[in-house]
Structures are given as structure tokens and as C-alpha cells.
Coordinates of C-alpha atoms in Angstrom, one line a residue:
L1 CA 127.9 100.6 89.7
L2 CA 131.1 102.5 90.4
R3 CA 130.3 105.1 87.6
A4 CA 126.7 105.4 88.8
F5 CA 127.1 105.6 92.6
G6 CA 130.9 106.1 93.1
R7 CA 131.0 109.9 93.5
P8 CA 128.7 110.2 96.6
Y9 CA 130.3 107.2 98.2
V10 CA 133.8 108.7 97.8
C11 CA 132.5 111.9 99.4
A12 CA 131.2 109.8 102.3
A13 CA 134.8 108.5 102.8
F14 CA 135.9 112.2 103.3
F15 CA 133.3 112.7 106.0
K16 CA 134.3 109.4 107.7
F17 CA 138.0 110.4 107.7
T18 CA 137.0 113.8 109.3
Y19 CA 134.8 112.1 111.9
D20 CA 137.6 109.6 112.9
S21 CA 140.1 112.4 113.2
L22 CA 137.8 114.6 115.3
Q23 CA 137.3 111.6 117.7
M24 CA 140.9 112.0 118.8
A25 CA 140.5 115.8 119.3
G26 CA 138.0 115.4 122.2
P27 CA 140.4 113.4 124.5
Y28 CA 143.2 115.8 123.8
I29 CA 141.1 118.8 124.8
L30 CA 139.7 117.0 127.8
K31 CA 143.2 116.1 129.0
D32 CA 144.2 119.8 128.8
L33 CA 141.0 120.8 130.6
L34 CA 141.7 118.3 133.4
N35 CA 145.3 119.6 133.7
Y36 CA 143.9 123.1 133.9
L37 CA 141.4 122.1 136.7
S38 CA 144.0 120.2 138.7
H39 CA 146.6 123.0 138.4
C40 CA 144.2 125.9 139.1
S41 CA 141.5 124.5 141.4
G42 CA 143.4 125.2 144.6
Q43 CA 145.2 128.4 143.6
E44 CA 144.6 131.5 145.6
G45 CA 145.6 135.1 144.9
P46 CA 145.4 137.1 141.7
E47 CA 144.4 135.4 138.5
T48 CA 147.3 134.5 136.1
S49 CA 147.3 133.9 132.4
E50 CA 147.6 130.1 132.9
C51 CA 144.6 130.0 135.3
S52 CA 142.4 132.5 133.7
L53 CA 138.6 131.9 133.4
G54 CA 138.9 132.6 129.7
K55 CA 141.3 129.7 129.2
G56 CA 139.0 127.3 131.0
M57 CA 136.0 128.5 128.9
L58 CA 138.0 128.1 125.8
F59 CA 138.5 124.4 126.6
V60 CA 134.8 123.9 127.2
V61 CA 133.9 125.7 123.9
L62 CA 136.4 123.6 122.0
I63 CA 134.9 120.4 123.4
L64 CA 131.4 121.6 122.4
I65 CA 132.5 122.5 118.9
S66 CA 134.3 119.2 118.5
A67 CA 131.2 117.2 119.6
G68 CA 128.9 119.3 117.3
C69 CA 131.2 118.8 114.3
Q70 CA 131.4 115.1 114.9
T71 CA 127.6 114.8 115.0
A72 CA 127.1 116.8 111.8
V73 CA 129.9 115.0 109.9
L74 CA 128.7 111.6 111.0
H75 CA 125.1 112.3 109.8
Q76 CA 126.4 113.4 106.5
Y77 CA 128.4 110.2 106.2
F78 CA 125.4 108.0 107.0
H79 CA 123.1 110.0 104.7
R80 CA 125.4 109.4 101.7
C81 CA 125.9 105.7 102.6
F82 CA 122.2 105.0 103.1
R83 CA 121.3 106.8 99.9
T84 CA 124.0 104.9 97.9
G85 CA 122.8 101.6 99.5
M86 CA 119.2 102.2 98.6
R87 CA 120.1 103.0 95.0
L88 CA 122.3 99.9 94.8
N89 CA 119.4 97.8 96.2
A90 CA 117.0 99.1 93.6
S91 CA 119.5 98.6 90.8
C92 CA 120.2 95.0 91.8
I93 CA 116.5 94.2 92.0
S94 CA 116.0 95.7 88.6
L95 CA 118.9 93.7 87.1
V96 CA 117.8 90.4 88.6
Y97 CA 114.2 90.9 87.6
G98 CA 115.3 91.8 84.0
K99 CA 117.5 88.7 83.8
S100 CA 114.6 86.5 85.1
L101 CA 112.4 87.7 82.3
R102 CA 115.0 87.0 79.6
I103 CA 115.9 83.4 80.6
A104 CA 114.1 80.4 79.0
S105 CA 112.2 79.5 82.2
A106 CA 112.1 80.2 85.9
G107 CA 114.4 77.3 86.6
G108 CA 116.6 77.3 83.5
T109 CA 117.0 74.3 81.2
E110 CA 119.6 71.7 81.1
E111 CA 119.6 71.6 77.2
T112 CA 120.8 75.2 76.9
G113 CA 123.5 74.7 79.6
E114 CA 122.1 77.5 81.8
E115 CA 122.4 77.2 85.5
Q116 CA 119.1 76.2 87.0
R117 CA 117.5 78.6 89.4
T118 CA 114.4 78.0 91.4
S119 CA 111.8 80.7 91.9
G120 CA 112.8 80.8 95.6
E121 CA 116.4 81.5 94.7
I122 CA 115.3 84.3 92.4
V123 CA 113.1 85.8 95.1
N124 CA 115.9 85.6 97.6
L125 CA 118.3 87.4 95.2
M126 CA 115.8 90.3 94.8
A127 CA 114.7 90.5 98.5
V128 CA 117.5 89.2 100.8
D129 CA 120.8 89.4 98.9
S130 CA 120.1 92.9 97.5
Q131 CA 119.2 94.1 101.0
R132 CA 122.5 92.7 102.3
L133 CA 124.3 94.7 99.7
Q134 CA 122.5 97.8 100.9
D135 CA 123.4 97.1 104.5
A136 CA 127.0 96.4 103.5
M137 CA 127.4 99.8 101.9
T138 CA 126.9 101.5 105.2
Y139 CA 129.9 99.9 106.8
M140 CA 132.1 99.3 103.7
H141 CA 134.4 102.2 104.7
T142 CA 135.4 100.3 107.8
L143 CA 137.9 98.4 105.7
W144 CA 140.2 101.4 105.7
S145 CA 138.6 103.3 108.7
G146 CA 139.3 100.5 111.1
P147 CA 143.1 100.4 110.7
Y148 CA 143.2 104.2 110.7
Q149 CA 141.3 104.3 114.0
I150 CA 143.5 101.7 115.5
T151 CA 146.7 103.5 114.4
I152 CA 145.7 106.9 115.8
T153 CA 144.4 105.3 119.0
L154 CA 147.7 103.5 119.6
I155 CA 149.6 106.7 119.0
F156 CA 147.4 108.5 121.5
L157 CA 147.8 105.8 124.1
H158 CA 151.5 105.8 123.6
W159 CA 151.6 109.5 124.2
V160 CA 149.5 109.2 127.3
V161 CA 150.6 105.9 129.0
G162 CA 153.8 105.1 127.2
W163 CA 154.8 101.6 126.3
S164 CA 152.2 100.1 128.6
M165 CA 149.8 100.2 125.7
V166 CA 151.6 97.1 124.3
A167 CA 149.6 95.0 126.8
G168 CA 146.4 96.1 125.3
V169 CA 147.7 95.5 121.8
M170 CA 148.7 91.9 122.8
V171 CA 145.2 91.2 124.1
M172 CA 143.7 92.5 120.9
L173 CA 145.9 90.3 118.8
L174 CA 145.1 87.3 120.9
Q175 CA 141.4 87.8 120.2
I176 CA 141.9 87.7 116.4
P177 CA 141.9 83.8 116.1
L178 CA 138.8 83.5 118.3
V179 CA 136.9 86.1 116.3
T180 CA 138.0 84.4 113.0
L181 CA 136.7 81.1 114.3
V182 CA 133.3 82.5 115.4
A183 CA 133.0 84.3 112.0
R184 CA 133.6 81.1 110.2
Y185 CA 130.9 79.2 112.0
I186 CA 128.5 82.2 111.4
R187 CA 129.3 82.1 107.7
L188 CA 128.6 78.3 107.5
A189 CA 125.3 78.8 109.4
Q190 CA 124.3 81.5 107.0
R191 CA 124.9 79.3 104.0
Q192 CA 122.7 76.6 105.5
L193 CA 120.0 79.2 106.4
M194 CA 120.0 80.5 102.8
T195 CA 119.4 77.0 101.5
I196 CA 116.5 76.5 103.9
K197 CA 115.1 79.9 102.9
D198 CA 115.2 79.0 99.2
Q199 CA 113.3 75.8 99.9
R200 CA 110.7 77.6 102.0
I201 CA 110.0 80.2 99.4
K202 CA 109.8 77.6 96.7
V203 CA 107.2 75.6 98.7
T204 CA 105.3 78.8 99.6
N205 CA 105.1 79.9 96.0
E206 CA 103.9 76.4 94.9
S207 CA 101.3 76.4 97.6
F208 CA 99.9 79.8 96.6
G209 CA 100.0 78.8 92.9
S210 CA 97.9 75.7 93.7
I211 CA 95.5 77.8 95.8
R212 CA 95.0 80.2 92.9
L213 CA 94.4 77.3 90.6
L214 CA 91.7 75.9 92.8
K215 CA 90.0 79.3 93.2
M216 CA 90.1 80.0 89.4
Y217 CA 88.4 76.7 88.5
G218 CA 86.1 76.5 91.5
W219 CA 87.4 73.1 92.7
E220 CA 87.1 73.9 96.4
D221 CA 84.1 71.6 97.0
S222 CA 85.5 68.7 95.1
F223 CA 88.8 68.8 97.0
E224 CA 87.0 69.2 100.4
S225 CA 84.9 66.1 99.6
R226 CA 88.0 63.9 99.2

């Protein structure tokens, strides 16, 4: 999978890094623009180099360029992630389907020592699990992008408000145990939900198989009379 889809996904990491860096450029330029407005709004007399109209327009143009570059780069990032996710989804479906055709039976056999898989589990692997892999590819770069964003944000806050940003860091650290506990319960609930989905798909497939059998042999009247 890395050899097949690794190159465009690595290119998406470059776009993600550029977008995260440009996110910090906007507040810096906005801070300079606010300082310019507060310093030059009440000034009277001849125009100086610090309070010239061109300097103010420069800040506005820089904000516009920064926002436009962020939008373009973010779309390129999501385009490559979505494309890689769809390719990975199709590949996983093909691999699972090919494997299901090679095994002895749909459920496996105890004599051969193969792990038994029901038809519902196989359908879930091709429909649900492969879709989750596709969705995960979109936000997989958050594993390194999250710490990078937190680091540059803390540096920016320290430059603006000083050591007062430690209070925000402490609140964020105190939330980690709560988020971990909630994620654990969600993971346990998802496991139970997948088991129920497997059973539901198995019963649904058996029901449709029985209905097809009745239709093929024309046994509807005999079953209705019972």
C-alpha cells in the first residue's frame, strides 16, 4: 500500500505543513494592521511613512493573499487525501473479495484450522471497515500536524500575552484524562455495534437466500397455506 499510494500522500503532508504555517501568518499580519490603525487613526497633519495609506493597504493585501493561499493549499491537501482514501478503499475491497473466493467456504472450516468468518463479517469488511480506512486517510496527518499546531500556537501566545498562556495549557492538559475516558467508552460501544451489525447482516443474507429459494421452486402457495 505504501508503494502504491505513498507518493501522493506524502505530497499531501507538504500541503498540510504549508497550510498550518500560513494559519499563523494571518494573526501576525492582523496584529500589525491593528497597531497601524490604533497609531494612525487619530493622527492629524502631513502623512508620514509609518502612517501612509500604502502601508495600510499592504497589510490588507497580505491578509487577502494569506487567506487565498490557505484555501488553495487546503483544497490540494484534501484532494490528495480523498483520492488516496478512495484508492485504498477499492484495494481493500478487492483484497477481501479475492480472499473470500479462495477460502474453502464462506465460514471457514475447523478441520483446516482456518478462522471461521460469517458472510456478515465478510460484508462488513468490504463495506464498513474499508470505508473507515478511507475516512481515516483524510485525517491521518493529524498525528504530526496536531503537535505542530499546538507548538506554534503556544509560541505565538507566549509572544502576545507572555507567560499567561500557561493557564490555557494547564486547562488543556486537565482535559486529556476526560477525553481519554470518553474515547475508551466510544471504542467499547463501537465493538459491540460491529458485533450486532455482523449478526444483522448474517440474518438478512439468510432471509434473502430463503426468499430466493422459495421463488425459484414456486413454494409460495404451500408456505402461505401453513
